[in-house]
Protein backbone atom coordinates (compact mmCIF):
# COMPACT_ATOMS: atom_id res chain seq x y z
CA UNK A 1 93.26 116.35 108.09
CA UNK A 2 92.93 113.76 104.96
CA UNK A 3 91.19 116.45 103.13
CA UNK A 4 93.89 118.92 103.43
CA UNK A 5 96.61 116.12 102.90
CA UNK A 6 95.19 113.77 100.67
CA UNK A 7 94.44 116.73 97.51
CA UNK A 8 97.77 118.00 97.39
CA UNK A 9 100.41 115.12 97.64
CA UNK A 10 97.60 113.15 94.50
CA UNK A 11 98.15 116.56 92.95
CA UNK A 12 102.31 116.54 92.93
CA UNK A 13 102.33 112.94 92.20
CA UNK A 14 100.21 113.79 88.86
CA UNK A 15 102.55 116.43 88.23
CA UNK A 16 105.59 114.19 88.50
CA UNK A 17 104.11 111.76 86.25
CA UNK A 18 103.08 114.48 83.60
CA UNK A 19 106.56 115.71 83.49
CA UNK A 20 107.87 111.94 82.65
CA UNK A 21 105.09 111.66 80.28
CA UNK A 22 103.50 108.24 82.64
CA UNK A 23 101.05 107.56 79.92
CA UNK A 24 98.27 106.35 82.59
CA UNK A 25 95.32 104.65 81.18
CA UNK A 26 92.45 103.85 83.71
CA UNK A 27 89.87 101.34 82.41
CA UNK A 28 87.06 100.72 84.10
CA UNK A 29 86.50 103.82 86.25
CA UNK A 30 82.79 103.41 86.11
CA UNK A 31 83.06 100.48 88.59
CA UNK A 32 84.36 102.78 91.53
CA UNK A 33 81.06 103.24 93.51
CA UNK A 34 80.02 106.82 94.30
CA UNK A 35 79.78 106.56 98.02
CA UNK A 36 79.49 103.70 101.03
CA UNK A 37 82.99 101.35 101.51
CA UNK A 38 84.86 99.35 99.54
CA UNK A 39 87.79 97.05 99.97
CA UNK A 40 89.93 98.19 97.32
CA UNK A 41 92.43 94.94 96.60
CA UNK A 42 95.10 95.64 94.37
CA UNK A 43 97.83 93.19 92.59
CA UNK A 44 101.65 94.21 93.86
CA UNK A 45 104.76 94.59 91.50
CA UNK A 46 105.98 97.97 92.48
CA UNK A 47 106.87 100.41 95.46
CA UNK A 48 104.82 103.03 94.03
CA UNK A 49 101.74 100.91 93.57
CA UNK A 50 99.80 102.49 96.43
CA UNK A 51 99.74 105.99 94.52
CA UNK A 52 98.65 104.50 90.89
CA UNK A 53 95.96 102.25 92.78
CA UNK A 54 94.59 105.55 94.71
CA UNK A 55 94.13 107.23 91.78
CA UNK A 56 92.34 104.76 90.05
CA UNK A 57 89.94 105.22 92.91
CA UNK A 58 90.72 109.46 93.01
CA UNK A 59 90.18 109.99 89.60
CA UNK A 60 87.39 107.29 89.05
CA UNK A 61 85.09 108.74 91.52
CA UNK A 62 86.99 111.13 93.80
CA UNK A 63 87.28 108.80 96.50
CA UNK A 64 90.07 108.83 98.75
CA UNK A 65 91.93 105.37 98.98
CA UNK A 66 93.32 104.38 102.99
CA UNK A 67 95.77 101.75 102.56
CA UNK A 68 97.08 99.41 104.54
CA UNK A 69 100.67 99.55 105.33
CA UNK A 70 103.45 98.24 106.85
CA UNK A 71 104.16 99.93 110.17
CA UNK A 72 108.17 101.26 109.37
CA UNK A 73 106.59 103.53 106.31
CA UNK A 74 104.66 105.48 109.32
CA UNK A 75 107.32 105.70 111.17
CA UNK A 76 109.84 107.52 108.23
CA UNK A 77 110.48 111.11 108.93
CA UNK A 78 109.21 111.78 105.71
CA UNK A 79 106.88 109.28 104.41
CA UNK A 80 105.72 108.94 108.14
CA UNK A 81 103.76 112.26 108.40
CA UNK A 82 101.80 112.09 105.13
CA UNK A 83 100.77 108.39 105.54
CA UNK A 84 99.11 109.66 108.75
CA UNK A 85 97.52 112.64 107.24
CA UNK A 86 96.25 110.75 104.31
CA UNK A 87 94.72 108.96 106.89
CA UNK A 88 96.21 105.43 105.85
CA UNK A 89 96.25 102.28 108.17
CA UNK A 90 99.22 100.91 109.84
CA UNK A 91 100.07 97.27 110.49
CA UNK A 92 102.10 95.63 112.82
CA UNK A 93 103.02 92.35 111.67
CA UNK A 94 103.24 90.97 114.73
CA UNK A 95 99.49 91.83 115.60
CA UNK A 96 97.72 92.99 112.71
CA UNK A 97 94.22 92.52 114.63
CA UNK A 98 94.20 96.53 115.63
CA UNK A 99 94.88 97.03 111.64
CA UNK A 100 92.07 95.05 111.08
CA UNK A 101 89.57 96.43 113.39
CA UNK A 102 90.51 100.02 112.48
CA UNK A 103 90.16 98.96 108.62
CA UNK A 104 86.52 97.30 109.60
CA UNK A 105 85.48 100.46 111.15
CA UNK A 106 86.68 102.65 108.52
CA UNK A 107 84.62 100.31 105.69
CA UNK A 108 81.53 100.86 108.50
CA UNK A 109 81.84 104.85 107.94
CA UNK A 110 81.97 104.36 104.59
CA UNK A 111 85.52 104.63 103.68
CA UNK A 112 87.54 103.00 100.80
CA UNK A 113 90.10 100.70 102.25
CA UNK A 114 92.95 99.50 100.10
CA UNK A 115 94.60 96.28 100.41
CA UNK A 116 97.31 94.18 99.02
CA UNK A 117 96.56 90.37 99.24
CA UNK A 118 99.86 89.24 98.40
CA UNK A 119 101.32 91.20 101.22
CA UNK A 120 104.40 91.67 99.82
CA UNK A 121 105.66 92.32 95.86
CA UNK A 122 105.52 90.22 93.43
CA UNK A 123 109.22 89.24 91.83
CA UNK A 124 107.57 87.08 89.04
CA UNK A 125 105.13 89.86 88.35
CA UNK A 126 102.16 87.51 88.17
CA UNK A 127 99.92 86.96 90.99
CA UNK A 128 101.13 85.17 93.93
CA UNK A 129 99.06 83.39 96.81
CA UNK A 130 95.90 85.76 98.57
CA UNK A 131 95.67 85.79 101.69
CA UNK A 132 92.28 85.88 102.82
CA UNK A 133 91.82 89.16 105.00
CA UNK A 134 90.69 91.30 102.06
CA UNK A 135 87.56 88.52 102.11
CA UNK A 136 87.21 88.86 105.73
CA UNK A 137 86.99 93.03 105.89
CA UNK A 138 84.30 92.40 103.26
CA UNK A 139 82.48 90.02 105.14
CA UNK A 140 82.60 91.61 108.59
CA UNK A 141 81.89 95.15 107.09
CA UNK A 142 79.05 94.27 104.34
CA UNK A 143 81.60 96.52 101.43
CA UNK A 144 81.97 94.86 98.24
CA UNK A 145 85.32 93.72 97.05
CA UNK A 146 86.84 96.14 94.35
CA UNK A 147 89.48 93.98 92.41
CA UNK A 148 92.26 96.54 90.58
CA UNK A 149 95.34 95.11 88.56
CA UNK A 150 98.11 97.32 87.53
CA UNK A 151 100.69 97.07 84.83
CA UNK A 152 103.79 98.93 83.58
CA UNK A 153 104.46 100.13 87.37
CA UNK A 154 107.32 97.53 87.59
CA UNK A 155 109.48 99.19 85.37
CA UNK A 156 109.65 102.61 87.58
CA UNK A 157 110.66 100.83 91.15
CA UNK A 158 110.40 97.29 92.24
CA UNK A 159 112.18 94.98 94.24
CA UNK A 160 115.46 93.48 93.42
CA UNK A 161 116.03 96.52 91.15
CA UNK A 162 117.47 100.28 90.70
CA UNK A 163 115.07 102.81 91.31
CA UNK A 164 114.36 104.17 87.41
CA UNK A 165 112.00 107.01 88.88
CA UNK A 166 113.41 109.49 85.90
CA UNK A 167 112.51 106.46 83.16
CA UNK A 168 109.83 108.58 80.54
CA UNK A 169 107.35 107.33 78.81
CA UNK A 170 106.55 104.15 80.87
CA UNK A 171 102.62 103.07 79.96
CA UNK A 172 100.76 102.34 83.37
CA UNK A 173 97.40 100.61 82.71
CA UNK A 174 95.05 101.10 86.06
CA UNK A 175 92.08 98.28 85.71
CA UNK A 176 89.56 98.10 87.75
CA UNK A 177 86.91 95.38 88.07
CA UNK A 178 83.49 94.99 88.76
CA UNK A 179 82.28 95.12 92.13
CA UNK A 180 81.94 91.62 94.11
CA UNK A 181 79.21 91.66 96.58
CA UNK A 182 79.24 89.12 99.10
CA UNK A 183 76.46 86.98 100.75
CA UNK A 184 75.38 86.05 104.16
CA UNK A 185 77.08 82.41 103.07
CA UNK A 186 79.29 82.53 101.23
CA UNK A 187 83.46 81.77 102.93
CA UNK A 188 85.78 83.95 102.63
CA UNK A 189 88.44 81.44 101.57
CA UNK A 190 86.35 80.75 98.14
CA UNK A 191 85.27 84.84 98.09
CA UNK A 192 89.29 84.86 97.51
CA UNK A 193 89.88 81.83 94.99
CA UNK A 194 86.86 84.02 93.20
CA UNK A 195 88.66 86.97 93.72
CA UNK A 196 91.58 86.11 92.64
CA UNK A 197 90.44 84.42 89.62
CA UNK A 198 88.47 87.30 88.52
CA UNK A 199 92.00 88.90 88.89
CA UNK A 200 93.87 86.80 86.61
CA UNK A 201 91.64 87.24 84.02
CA UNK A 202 91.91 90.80 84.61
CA UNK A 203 95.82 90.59 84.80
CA UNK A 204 96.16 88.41 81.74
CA UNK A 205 94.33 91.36 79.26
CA UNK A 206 96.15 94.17 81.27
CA UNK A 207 99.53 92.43 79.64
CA UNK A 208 97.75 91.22 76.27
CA UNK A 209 96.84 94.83 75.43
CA UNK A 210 99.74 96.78 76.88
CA UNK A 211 101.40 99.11 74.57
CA UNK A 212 104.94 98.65 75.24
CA UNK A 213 107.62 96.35 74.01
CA UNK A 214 110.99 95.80 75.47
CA UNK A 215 113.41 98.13 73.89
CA UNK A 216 115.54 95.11 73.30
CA UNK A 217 117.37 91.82 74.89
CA UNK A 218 118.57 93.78 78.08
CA UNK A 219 114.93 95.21 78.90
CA UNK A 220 113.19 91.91 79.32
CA UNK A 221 113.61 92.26 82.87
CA UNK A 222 110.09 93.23 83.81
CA UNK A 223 108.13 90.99 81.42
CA UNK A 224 107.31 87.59 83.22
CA UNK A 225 108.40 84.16 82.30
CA UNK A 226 105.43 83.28 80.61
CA UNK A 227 105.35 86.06 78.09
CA UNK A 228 108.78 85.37 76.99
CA UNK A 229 110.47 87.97 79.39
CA UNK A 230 113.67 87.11 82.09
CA UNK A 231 111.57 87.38 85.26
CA UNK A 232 112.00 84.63 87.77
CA UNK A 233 109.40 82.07 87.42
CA UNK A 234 106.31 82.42 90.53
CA UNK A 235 108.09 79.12 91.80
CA UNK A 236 111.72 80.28 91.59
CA UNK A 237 110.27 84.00 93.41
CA UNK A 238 108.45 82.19 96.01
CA UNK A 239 112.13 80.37 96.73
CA UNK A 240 113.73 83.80 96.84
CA UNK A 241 111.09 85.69 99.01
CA UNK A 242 111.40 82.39 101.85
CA UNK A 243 115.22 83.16 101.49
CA UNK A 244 114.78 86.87 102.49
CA UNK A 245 112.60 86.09 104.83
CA UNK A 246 114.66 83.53 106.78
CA UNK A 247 118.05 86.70 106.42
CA UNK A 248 115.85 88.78 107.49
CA UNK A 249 114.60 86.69 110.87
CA UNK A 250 118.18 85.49 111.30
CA UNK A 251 119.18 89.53 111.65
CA UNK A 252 116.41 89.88 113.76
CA UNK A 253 117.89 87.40 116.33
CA UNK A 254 121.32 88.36 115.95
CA UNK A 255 120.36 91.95 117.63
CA UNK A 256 118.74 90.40 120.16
């Protein structure tokens, strides 16, 4: 089913971003391997981040990208159907261990498996705190890690702000790293402190050399602190993300 699915809905989403004029640039496409699995770990700052991550991998070396989801996106009358024929990988929060063991399995056969080590996105744009299950996959699987960043996808849909889906001419840079291979010893807590840090750096010349500006003191919005732009701080979005959390328990127990 995931080759009948998977074709078309890349396909429409290329066509969507032609017709805005998305100026993707993917650097680094030479590092997708040819065949055999790979975790594919991704930095998180947008809702759409999923499709421009995939098609690093799609368009790199034709490989198809399963990600690993959130459970509610599967069950969406829309979204729902295609995330199963695409063949992606749901998560329950409450149990993620099936998630994992399908995602293990998949890596086995020789699938790509996309992940997003942050787990949720990014309000300060800049990476947040890894958990360590990316590492783990690797480990229990024998894939390589595949590190991608992404940049400009923030200003088309992200949290805390108005969908700007019709926004033209947004730059997206797609990077993708070298491979990490992991050995029989080596922990997957420092695999992930390497991971990550290989992931800054990549991060850090994503933003150096990306080709837009803010069009003026109103669109500072989705440049972070550090670069001079009106993002909250990592510290001040880590505060905001606990508060959400705790709402969003608190509903939880209201209902019952």
């Amino acid at each position: 089913m995931a080759e009948f699915v998977y074709p078309p809905v890349i396909g429409a989403a290329l066509t969507a971003f032609r017709a805005l004029d998305v100026r993707i640039e993917i650097i680094g496409a030479e590092h997708i391997p040819a065949e055999g699995g790979a975790v594919l770990v991704s930095n998180h700052i947008s809702y759409l981040d999923f499709l421009f991550a995939g098609l690093g991998a799609y368009r790199g070396g034709k490989r198809k990208t399963r990600f690993m989801a959130k459970d509610d996106v599967f069950r969406h009358r829309i979204s729902g159907p295609l995330m199963r024929g695409m063949k992606h990988i749901p998560v329950d929060r409450t149990d993620g261990q099936p998630a994992y063991e399908t995602a293990v399995r998949a890596l086995k056969a020789g699938e790509v498996v996309g992940v997003f080590p942050e787990a949720t996105i990014s309000r300060s744009f800049m990476l947040k705190k890894f958990k360590t299950g990316a590492a783990r996959m690797a480990a229990d699987s024998g894939a390589p890690l595949l590190p991608v960043v992404l940049w400009g996808t923030q200003q088309l849909w992200t949290k805390g702000r108005p969908k700007t889906l019709t926004k033209r001419h947004v730059p997206v840079t797609i990077m993708i790293g070298e491979p990490i291979y992991l050995g029989p010893n080596d922990k997957p807590v420092m695999v992930t402190r390497k991971l990550r840090a290989a992931m800054t750096e990549m991060l850090d010349r994503a933003q150096r050399e990306y080709p837009a500006k803010p069009s003026g003191p109103d669109d500072t919005w989705w440049l972070p602190a550090q670069l001079g732009g009106t993002a909250p701080t990592l510290e001040v979005a880590e505060a905001e993300d606990e508060a959400e959390a705790l709402a969003k328990a608190e509903r939880r127990a209201a209902r019952g």
